[in-house]
Coordinates of C-alpha atoms in Angstrom, one line a residue:
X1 CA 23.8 4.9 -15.8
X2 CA 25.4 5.6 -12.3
X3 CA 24.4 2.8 -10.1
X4 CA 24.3 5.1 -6.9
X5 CA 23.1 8.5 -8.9
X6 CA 21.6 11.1 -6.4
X7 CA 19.7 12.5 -9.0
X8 CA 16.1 12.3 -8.0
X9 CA 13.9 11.7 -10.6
X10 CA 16.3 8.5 -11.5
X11 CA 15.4 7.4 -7.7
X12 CA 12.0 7.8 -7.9
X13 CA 12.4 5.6 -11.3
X14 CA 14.2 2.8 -9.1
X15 CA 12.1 3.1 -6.2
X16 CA 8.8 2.6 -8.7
X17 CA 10.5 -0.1 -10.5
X18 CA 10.9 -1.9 -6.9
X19 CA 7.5 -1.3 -6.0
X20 CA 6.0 -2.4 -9.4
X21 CA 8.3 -5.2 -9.3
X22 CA 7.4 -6.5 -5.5
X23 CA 3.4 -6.3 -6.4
X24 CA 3.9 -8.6 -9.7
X25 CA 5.7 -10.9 -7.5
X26 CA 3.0 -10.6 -5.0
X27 CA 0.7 -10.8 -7.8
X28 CA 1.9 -14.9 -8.7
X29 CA 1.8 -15.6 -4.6
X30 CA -1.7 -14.7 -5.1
X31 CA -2.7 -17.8 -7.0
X32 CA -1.6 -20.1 -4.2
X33 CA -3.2 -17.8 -1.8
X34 CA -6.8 -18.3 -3.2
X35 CA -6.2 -22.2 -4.4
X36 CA -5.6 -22.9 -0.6
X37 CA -9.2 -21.1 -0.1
X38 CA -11.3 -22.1 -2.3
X39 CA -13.2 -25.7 -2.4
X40 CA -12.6 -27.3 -5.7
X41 CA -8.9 -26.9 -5.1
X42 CA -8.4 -26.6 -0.9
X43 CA -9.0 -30.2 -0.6
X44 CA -6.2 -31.2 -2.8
X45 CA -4.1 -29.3 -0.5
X46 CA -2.4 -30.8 2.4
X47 CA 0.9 -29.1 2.8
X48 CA -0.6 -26.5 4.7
X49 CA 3.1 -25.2 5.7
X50 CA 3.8 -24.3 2.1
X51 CA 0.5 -22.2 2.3
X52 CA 0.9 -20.4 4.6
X53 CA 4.9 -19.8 3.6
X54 CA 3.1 -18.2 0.6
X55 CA 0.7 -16.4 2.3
X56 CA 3.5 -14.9 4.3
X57 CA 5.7 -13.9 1.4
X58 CA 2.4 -12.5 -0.9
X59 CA 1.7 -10.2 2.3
X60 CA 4.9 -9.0 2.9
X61 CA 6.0 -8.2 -0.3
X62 CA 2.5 -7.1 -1.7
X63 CA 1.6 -4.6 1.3
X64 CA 5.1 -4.0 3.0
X65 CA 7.6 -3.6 0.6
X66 CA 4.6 -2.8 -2.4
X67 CA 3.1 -0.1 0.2
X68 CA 6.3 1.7 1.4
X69 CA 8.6 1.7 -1.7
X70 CA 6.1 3.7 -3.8
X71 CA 5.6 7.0 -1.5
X72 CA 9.5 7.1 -1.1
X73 CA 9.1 7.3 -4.9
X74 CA 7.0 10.4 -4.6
X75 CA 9.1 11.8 -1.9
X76 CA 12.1 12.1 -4.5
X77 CA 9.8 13.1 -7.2
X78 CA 8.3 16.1 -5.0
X79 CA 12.2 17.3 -4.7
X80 CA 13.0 16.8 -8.4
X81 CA 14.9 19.5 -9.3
X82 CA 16.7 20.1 -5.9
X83 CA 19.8 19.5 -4.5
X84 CA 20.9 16.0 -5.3
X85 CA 19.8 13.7 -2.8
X86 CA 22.3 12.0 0.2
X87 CA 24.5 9.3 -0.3
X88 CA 22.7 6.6 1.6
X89 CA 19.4 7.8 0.0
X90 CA 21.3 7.2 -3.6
X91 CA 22.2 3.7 -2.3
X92 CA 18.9 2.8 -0.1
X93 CA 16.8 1.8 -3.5
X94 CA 19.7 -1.6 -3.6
X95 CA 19.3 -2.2 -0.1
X96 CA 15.7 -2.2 -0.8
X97 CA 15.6 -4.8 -3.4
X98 CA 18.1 -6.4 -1.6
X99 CA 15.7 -7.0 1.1
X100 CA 12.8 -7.6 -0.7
X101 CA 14.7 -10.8 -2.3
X102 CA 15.4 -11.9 0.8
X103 CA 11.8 -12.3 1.5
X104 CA 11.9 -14.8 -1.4
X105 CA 13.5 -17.2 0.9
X106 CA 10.9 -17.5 2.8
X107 CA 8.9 -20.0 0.4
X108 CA 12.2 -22.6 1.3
X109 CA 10.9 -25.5 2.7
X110 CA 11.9 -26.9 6.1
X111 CA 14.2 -23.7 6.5
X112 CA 12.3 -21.5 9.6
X113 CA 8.7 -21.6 10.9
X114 CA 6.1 -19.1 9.0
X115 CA 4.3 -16.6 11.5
X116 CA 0.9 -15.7 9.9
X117 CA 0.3 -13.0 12.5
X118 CA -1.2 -9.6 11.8
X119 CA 0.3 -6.6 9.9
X120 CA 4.1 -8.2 9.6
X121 CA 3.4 -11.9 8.9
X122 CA 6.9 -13.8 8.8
X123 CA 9.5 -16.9 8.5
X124 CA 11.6 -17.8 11.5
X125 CA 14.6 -17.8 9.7
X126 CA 17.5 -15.3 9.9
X127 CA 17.6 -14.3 6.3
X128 CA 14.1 -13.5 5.8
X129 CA 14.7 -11.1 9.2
X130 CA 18.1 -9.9 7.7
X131 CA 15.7 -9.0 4.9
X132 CA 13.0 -7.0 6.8
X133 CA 15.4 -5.6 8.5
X134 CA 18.0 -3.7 5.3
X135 CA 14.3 -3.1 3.6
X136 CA 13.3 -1.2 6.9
X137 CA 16.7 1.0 7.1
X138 CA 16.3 1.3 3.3
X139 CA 13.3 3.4 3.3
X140 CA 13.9 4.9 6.8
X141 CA 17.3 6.5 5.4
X142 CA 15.5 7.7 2.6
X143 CA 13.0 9.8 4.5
X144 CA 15.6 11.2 6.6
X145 CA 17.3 12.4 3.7
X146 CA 17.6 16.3 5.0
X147 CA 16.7 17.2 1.6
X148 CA 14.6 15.4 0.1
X149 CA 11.6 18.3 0.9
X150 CA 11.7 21.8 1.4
X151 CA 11.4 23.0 4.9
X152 CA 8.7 25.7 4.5
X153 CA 5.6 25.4 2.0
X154 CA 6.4 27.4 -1.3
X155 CA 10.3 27.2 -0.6
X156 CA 11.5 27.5 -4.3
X157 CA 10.5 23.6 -5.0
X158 CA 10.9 22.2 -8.2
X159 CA 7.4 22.0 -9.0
X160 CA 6.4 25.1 -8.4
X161 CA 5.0 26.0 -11.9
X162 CA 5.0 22.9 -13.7
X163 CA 1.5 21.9 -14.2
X164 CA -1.4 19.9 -12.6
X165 CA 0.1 16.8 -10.8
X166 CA 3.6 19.1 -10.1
X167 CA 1.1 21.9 -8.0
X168 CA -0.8 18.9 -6.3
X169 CA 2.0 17.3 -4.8
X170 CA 3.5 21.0 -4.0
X171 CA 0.2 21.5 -2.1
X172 CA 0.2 17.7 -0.8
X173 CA 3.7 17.8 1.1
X174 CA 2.4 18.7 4.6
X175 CA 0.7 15.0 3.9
X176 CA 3.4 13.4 2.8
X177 CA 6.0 14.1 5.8
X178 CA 3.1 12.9 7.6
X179 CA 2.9 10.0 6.1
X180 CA 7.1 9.8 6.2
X181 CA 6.8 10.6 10.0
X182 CA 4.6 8.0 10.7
X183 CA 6.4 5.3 8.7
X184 CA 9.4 6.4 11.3
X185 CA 7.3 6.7 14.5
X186 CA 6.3 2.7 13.4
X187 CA 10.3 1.9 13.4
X188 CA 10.2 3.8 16.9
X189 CA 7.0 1.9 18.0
X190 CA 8.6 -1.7 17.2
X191 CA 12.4 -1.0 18.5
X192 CA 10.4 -0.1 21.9
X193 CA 8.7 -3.2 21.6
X194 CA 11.3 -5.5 20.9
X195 CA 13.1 -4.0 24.0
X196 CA 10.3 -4.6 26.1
X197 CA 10.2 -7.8 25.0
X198 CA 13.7 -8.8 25.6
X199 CA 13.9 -8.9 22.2
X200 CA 12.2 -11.6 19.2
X201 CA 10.8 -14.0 21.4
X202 CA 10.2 -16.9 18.9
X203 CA 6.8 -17.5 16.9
X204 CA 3.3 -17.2 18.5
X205 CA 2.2 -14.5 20.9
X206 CA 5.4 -12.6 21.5
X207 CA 5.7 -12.3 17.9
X208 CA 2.1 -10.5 17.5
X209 CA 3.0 -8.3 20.3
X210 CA 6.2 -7.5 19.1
X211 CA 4.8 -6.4 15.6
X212 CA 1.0 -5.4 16.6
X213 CA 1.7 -1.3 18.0
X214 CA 3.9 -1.2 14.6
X215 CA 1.7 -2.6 12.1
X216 CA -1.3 -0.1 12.7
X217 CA 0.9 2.7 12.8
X218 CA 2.0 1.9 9.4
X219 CA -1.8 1.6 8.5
X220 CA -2.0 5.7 9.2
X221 CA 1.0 6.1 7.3
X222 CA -0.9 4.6 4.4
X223 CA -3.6 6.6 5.3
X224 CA -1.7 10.2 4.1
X225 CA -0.1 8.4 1.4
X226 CA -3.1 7.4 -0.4
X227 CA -4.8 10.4 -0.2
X228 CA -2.0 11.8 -2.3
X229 CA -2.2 9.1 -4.5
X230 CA -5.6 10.1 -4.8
X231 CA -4.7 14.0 -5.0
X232 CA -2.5 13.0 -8.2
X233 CA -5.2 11.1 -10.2
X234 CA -7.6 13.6 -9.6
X235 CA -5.0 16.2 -10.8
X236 CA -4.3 13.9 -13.8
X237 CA -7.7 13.3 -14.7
X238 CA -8.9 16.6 -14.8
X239 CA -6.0 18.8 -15.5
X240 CA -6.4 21.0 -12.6
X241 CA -4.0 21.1 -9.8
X242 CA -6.1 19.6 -6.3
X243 CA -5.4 23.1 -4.3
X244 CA -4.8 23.1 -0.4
X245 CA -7.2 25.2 1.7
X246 CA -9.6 24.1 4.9
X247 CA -10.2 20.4 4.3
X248 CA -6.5 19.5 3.6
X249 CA -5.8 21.3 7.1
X250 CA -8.3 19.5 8.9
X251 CA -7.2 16.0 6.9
X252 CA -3.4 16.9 8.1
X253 CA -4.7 17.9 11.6
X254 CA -6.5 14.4 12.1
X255 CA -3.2 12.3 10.8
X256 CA -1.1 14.5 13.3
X257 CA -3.6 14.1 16.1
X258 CA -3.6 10.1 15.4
X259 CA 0.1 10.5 15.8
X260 CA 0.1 12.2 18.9
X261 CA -2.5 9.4 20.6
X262 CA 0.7 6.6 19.3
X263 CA 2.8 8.7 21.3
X264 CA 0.9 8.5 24.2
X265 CA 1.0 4.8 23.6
X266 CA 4.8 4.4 24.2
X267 CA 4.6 4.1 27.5
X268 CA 2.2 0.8 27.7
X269 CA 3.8 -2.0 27.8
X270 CA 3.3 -4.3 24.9
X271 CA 2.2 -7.3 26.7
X272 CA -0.9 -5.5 28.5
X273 CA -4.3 -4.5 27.2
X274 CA -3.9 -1.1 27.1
X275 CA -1.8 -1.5 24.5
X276 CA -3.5 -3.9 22.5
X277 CA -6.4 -2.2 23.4
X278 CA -5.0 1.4 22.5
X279 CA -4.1 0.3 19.1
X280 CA -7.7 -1.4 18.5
X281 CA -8.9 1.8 19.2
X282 CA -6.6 3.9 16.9
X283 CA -7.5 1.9 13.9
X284 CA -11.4 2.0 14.8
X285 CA -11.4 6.1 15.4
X286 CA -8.2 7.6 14.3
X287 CA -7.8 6.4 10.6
X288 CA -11.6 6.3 8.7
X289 CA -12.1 10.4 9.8
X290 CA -8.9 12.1 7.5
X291 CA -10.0 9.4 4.6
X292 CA -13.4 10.7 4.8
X293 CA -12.9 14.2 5.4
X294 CA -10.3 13.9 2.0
X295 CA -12.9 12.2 0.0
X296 CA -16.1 14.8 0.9
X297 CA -14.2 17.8 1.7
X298 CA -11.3 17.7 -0.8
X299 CA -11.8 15.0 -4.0
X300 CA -15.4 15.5 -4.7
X301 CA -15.3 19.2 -4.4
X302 CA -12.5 18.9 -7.1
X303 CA -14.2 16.6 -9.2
X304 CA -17.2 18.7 -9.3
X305 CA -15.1 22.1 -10.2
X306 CA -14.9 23.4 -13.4
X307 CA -12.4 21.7 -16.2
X308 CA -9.4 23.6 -16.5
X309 CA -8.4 25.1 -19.9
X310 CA -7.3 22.2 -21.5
X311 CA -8.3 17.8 -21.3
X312 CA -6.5 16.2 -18.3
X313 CA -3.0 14.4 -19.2
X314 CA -5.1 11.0 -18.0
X315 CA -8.6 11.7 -18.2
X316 CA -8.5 7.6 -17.7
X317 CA -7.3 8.4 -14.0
X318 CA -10.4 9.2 -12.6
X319 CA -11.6 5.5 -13.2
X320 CA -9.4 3.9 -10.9
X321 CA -10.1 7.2 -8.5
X322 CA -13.4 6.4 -8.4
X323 CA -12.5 2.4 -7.9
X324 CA -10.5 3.3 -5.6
X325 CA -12.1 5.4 -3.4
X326 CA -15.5 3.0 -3.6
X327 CA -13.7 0.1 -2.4
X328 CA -11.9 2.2 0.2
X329 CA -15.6 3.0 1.5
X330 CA -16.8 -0.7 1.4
X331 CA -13.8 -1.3 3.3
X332 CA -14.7 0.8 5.9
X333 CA -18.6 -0.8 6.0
X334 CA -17.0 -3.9 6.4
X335 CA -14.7 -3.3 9.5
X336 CA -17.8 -1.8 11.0
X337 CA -19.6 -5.6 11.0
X338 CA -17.0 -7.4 12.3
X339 CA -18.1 -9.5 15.3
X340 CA -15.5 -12.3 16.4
X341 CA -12.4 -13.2 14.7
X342 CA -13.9 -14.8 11.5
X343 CA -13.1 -13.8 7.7
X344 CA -14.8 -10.6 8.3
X345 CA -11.6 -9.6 9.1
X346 CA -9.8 -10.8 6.1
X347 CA -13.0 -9.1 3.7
X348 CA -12.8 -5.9 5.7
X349 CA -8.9 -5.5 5.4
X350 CA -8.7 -6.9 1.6
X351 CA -11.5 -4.0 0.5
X352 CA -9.0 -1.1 2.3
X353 CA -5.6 -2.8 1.3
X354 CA -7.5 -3.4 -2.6
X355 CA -8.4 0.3 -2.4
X356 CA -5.1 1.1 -1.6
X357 CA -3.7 -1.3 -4.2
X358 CA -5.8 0.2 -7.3
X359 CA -4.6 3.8 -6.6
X360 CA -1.3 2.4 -6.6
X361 CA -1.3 0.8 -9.6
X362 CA -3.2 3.2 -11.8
X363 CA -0.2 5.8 -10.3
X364 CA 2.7 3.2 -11.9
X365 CA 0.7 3.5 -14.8
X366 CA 1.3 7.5 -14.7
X367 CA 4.4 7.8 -13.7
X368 CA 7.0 5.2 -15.2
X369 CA 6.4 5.1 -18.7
X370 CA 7.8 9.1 -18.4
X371 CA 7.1 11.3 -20.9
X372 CA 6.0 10.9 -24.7
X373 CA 4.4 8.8 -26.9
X374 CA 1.8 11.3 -28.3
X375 CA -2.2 10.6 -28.5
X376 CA -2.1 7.4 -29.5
X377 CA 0.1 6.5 -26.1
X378 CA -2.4 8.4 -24.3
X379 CA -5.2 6.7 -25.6
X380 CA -3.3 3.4 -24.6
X381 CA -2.9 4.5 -21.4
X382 CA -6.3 5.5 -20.7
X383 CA -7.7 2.2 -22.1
X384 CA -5.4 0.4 -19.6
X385 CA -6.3 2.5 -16.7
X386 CA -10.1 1.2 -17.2
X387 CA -9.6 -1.6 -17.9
X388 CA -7.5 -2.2 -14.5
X389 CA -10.2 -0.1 -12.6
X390 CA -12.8 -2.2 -13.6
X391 CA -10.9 -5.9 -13.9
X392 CA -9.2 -5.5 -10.3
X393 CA -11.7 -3.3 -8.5
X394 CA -14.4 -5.5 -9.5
X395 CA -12.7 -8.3 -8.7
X396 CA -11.0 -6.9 -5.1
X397 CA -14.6 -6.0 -3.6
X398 CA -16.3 -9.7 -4.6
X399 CA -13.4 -11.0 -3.3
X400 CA -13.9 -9.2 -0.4
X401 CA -17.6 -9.1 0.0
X402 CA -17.1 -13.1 -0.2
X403 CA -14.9 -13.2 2.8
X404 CA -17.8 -11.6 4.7
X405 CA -20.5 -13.9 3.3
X406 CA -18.5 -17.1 4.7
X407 CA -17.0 -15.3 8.0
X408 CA -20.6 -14.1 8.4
X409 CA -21.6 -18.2 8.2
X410 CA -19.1 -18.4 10.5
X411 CA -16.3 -19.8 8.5
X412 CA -13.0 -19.0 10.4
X413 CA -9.5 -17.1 9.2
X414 CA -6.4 -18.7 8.6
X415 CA -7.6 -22.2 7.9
X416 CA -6.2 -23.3 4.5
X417 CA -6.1 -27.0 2.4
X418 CA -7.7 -29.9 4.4
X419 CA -7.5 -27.8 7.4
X420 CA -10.4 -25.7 6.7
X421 CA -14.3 -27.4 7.0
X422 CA -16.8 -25.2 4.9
X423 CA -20.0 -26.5 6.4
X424 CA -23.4 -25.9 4.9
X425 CA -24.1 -23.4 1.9
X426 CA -23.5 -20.4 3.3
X427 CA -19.7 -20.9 3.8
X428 CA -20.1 -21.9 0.1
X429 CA -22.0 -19.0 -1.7
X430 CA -19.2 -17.1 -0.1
X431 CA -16.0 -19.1 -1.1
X432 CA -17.6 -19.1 -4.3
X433 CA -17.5 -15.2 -4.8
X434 CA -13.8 -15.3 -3.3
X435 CA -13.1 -17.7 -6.0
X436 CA -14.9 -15.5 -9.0
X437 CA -13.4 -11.9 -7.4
X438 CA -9.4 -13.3 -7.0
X439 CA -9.9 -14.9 -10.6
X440 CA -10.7 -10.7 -11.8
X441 CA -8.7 -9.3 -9.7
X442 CA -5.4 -12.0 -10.7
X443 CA -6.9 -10.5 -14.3
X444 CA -6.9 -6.6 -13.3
X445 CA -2.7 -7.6 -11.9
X446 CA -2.1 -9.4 -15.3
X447 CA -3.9 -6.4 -17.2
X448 CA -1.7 -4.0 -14.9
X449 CA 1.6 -5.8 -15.8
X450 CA 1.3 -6.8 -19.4
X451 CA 0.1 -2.7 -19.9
X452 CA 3.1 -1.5 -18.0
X453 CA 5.4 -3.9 -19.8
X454 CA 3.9 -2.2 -23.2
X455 CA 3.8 1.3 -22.1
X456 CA 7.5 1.3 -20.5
X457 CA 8.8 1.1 -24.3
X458 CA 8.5 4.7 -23.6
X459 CA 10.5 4.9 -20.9
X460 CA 13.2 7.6 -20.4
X461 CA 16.1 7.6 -18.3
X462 CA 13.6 8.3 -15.3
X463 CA 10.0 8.9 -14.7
X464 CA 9.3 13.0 -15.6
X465 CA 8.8 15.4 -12.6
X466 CA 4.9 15.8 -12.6
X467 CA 4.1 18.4 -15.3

């Protein structure tokens, strides 16, 4: 195997493996995460640092480098069959990982002060920037990889032709530059930042101002990106490509029309409240409208067409779909009762990153375990794609829905060990069903893992371009 091949469909293998690999990682974080929340075990806890060292390594590599390296993935799948791709985009999948163990360091003890601020949570230390930093370039190299997509719809791509999930992401590009676009306007967003800043000003408030325009333009990014997701278990699951037409348009048109009101935000200074203000706003207005308009305008019309000729390649993907897009609406409910900075918080954005999350995994589960294997792999497959729908969905929205309960009670965020009081049963109940939902959805991860572990005996020397 080359270690820098440019052929695509071997990146998109590398740049799955990275992703799979940060979320498992993520995955064993999580268990220190909820132990520092939950009663029986907080109270034990008193090295608070070392909590919040793991929350800050879970975060980043389970929604950064978990969240980003998977659409590069489907960027180089969507030009299978093209011109190789560019040098640095054959090296940029090592740089990646390179980064992303870099993050590891910041569990070191005594070695940097952890940040536990919004979006890009960190550890004052140079390594753990160093590696922020090479993953950053990483996937920003890949996306301005020339050609890594066609120029014009219908330009002579690879997938023209080749079946369901092929045709879907064909007809999805226009959502995926967005969603590539984005991911560079954030770089854009924070490099003006940090210059208005005079630079990375230490831990505190500097730091959530350098990092807070950034991290909700990545949120829109995620945005297009999992409504392909969504595009390509609906394709998988019912055999029929999910066409363009009116509702896609108007989805792109709200994504581009978010972009435009960031752009408009460059001018305000980080430090003032039109800015923190502007980007409030943005993730209240200019994000819930394209996922709803996908979900009523484009996936249930799908879902309630006709068949196609033959059974779906998955018909197990519409599980997690449906998980998916259920938790992605509970999400949404929650952000609309936050009042105050309590757990609501935490239980709205742990619904919306868990819907994210599930559609993720259940893709993994399509796309790296390549091609073969017959009925009796597809029945495995199927079986694991339920059995991860049910397990971690289940398990992400009581999780959730517990965060509200105690925030509700007015139990407050980023308290952990002996430095958080739970006072009076209502803070309780609700720790409780945080305790119950991370214990399913730890079991949905380990379900995820152990299936992908069995199903990658069938893997190839990369994941096959969609069929």
């Amino acid at each position: 195997m080359a270690l820098f091949a440019r052929d695509r469909e071997r990146l998109a293998r590398r740049w799955l493996l990275l992703a799979a690999a940060a979320l498992a990682a993520s995955g064993l974080l999580a268990f220190g995460v909820v132990a520092a929340r939950v009663p029986p075990f907080a109270r034990y806890l008193t090295a608070t640092e070392l909590a919040r060292r793991v929350l800050v390594v879970h975060v980043d590599l389970g929604v950064i480098v978990w969240f980003s390296a998977l659409p590069v993935a489907l960027f180089h799948l969507a030009a299978a069959g093209r011109r190789p791709a560019g040098r640095f985009a054959a090296f940029a999948p090592w740089l990646a990982a390179a980064g992303a163990l870099a993050l590891v360091t910041g569990l070191l003890p005594g070695w940097g002060a952890p940040a536990t601020i919004n979006y890009v949570p960190f550890v004052g230390q140079p390594l753990f920037g160093a590696g922020l930093l090479l993953f950053a370039v990483a996937v920003a190299g890949s996306y301005l990889d020339r050609e890594l997509l066609p120029r014009a719809a219908g330009e002579g791509g690879a997938t023209a032709g080749r079946g369901p999930l092929a045709a879907t992401l064909d007809s999805h590009r226009g959502l995926l530059r967005l969603g590539a676009a984005s991911t560079l306007l954030a770089l854009v967003v924070l490099g003006v930042a940090a210059v208005r800043l005079r630079g990375f000003a230490g831990v505190g408030g500097a730091a959530e101002q350098l990092f807070w325009g950034a991290g909700h333009v990545l949120q829109l990014a995620t945005v297009a990106f999992v409504m392909v997701a969504w595009a390509l278990l609906a394709a998988a699951g019912t055999g029929r490509a999910v066409a363009g037409g009116p509702g896609l348009r108007l989805v792109q048109l709200l994504v581009a029309a978010a972009m435009v009101a960031v752009l408009l935000l460059l001018g305000a200074h980080p430090a003032t409240p039109r800015y923190y203000q502007g980007y409030v706003l943005l993730m209240r207005w200019g994000l819930f409208p394209g996922l709803v308009v996908y979900l009523g305008g484009v996936a249930a019309p799908h879902l309630r067409g006709p068949r196609g000729g033959t059974a779906g390649e998955a018909p197990g993907a519409l599980r997690p779909l449906v998980a998916s897009a259920l938790l992605m609406l509970a999400g949404l409910l929650f952000g609309a009762l936050i009042r105050g900075s309590d757990l609501r918080i935490p239980g709205h954005y742990h619904a919306t990153i868990g819907a994210v999350t599930l559609a993720y995994m259940a893709l993994t589960l399509l796309l790296l375990p390549g091609a073969g294997g017959g009925e009796a792999f597809a029945a495995r497959r199927d079986r694991a794609l339920g059995r991860v729908a049910l397990l971690y969905g289940t398990g992400q929205l009581s999780f959730s829905a517990g965060l509200m309960v105690a925030g509700g009670y007015g139990l407050g965020r980023k308290t952990y060990g002996v430095e958080q009081l739970v006072r009076g049963p209502g803070q309780q109940a609700g720790l409780l069903l945080v305790a119950l939902g991370g214990a399913l959805a730890l079991a949905g991860g380990v379900a995820w893992a152990l299936s992908l572990l069995r199903l990658g005996r069938h893997l190839e020397s990369g994941p096959e371009p969609p069929p």
